[in-house]
Coordinates of C-alpha atoms in Angstrom, one line a residue:
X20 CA 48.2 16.6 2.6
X21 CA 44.7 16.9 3.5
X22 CA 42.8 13.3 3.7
X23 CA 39.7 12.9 1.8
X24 CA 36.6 11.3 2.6
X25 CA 34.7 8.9 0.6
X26 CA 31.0 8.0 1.2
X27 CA 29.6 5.0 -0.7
X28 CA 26.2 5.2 -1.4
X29 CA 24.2 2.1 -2.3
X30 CA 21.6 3.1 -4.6
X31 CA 19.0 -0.1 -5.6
X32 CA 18.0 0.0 -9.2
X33 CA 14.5 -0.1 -10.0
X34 CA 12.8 -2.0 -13.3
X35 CA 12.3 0.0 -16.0
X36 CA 9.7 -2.1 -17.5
X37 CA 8.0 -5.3 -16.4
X38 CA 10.0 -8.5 -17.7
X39 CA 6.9 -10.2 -18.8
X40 CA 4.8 -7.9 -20.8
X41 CA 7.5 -5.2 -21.2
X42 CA 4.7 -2.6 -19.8
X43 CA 6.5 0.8 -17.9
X44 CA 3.8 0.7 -16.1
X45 CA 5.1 0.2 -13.0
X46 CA 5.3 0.7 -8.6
X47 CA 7.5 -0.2 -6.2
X48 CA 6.1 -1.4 -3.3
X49 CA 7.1 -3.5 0.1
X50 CA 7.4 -7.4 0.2
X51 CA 5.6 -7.6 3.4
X52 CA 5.8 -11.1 3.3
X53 CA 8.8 -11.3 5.6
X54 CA 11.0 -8.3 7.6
X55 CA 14.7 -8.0 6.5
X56 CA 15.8 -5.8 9.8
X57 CA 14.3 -4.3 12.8
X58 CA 15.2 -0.5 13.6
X59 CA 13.9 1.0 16.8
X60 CA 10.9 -1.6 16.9
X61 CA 9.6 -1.3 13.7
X62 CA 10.2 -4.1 10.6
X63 CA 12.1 -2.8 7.6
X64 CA 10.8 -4.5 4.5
X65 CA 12.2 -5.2 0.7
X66 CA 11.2 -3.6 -2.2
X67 CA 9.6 -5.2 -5.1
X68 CA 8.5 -3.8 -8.6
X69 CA 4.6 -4.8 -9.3
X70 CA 3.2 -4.2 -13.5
X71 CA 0.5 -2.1 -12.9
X72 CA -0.6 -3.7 -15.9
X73 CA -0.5 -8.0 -15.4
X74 CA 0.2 -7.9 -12.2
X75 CA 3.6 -9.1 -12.3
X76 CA 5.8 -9.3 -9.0
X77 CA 9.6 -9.0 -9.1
X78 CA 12.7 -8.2 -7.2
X79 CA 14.3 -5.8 -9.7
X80 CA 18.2 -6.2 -8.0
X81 CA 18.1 -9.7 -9.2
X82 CA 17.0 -11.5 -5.4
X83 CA 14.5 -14.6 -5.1
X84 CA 11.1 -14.4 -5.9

């Protein structure tokens, strides 16, 4: 019986339109506001959705504004 292997890939959603003004209008972009991890020297930030429209900021996977 041959063993199989499983890989679990996280995949984080983005917004499909802005929860404000409903625009799809929209860009990701790095919360550079604080760094979640360190990898080889170099800060690893989160991702947040911005309307390109009213300038609305969001975390899309549902974390703290």
């Amino acid at each position: 019986m041959e063993q199989q292997e499983t890989i679990l890939k996280v995949k984080i959603r983005m917004a499909k339109e802005c929860p404000k003004c409903h625009s799809k209008n929209l860009k990701e972009v790095e919360d550079k506001t604080k760094a979640i991890a360190y990898f080889n020297h170099q800060p690893i930030y989160r991702k947040k959705a911005v309307c390109r429209d009213c300038t609305y900021e969001w975390f899309p996977e549902g974390g703290a504004e």
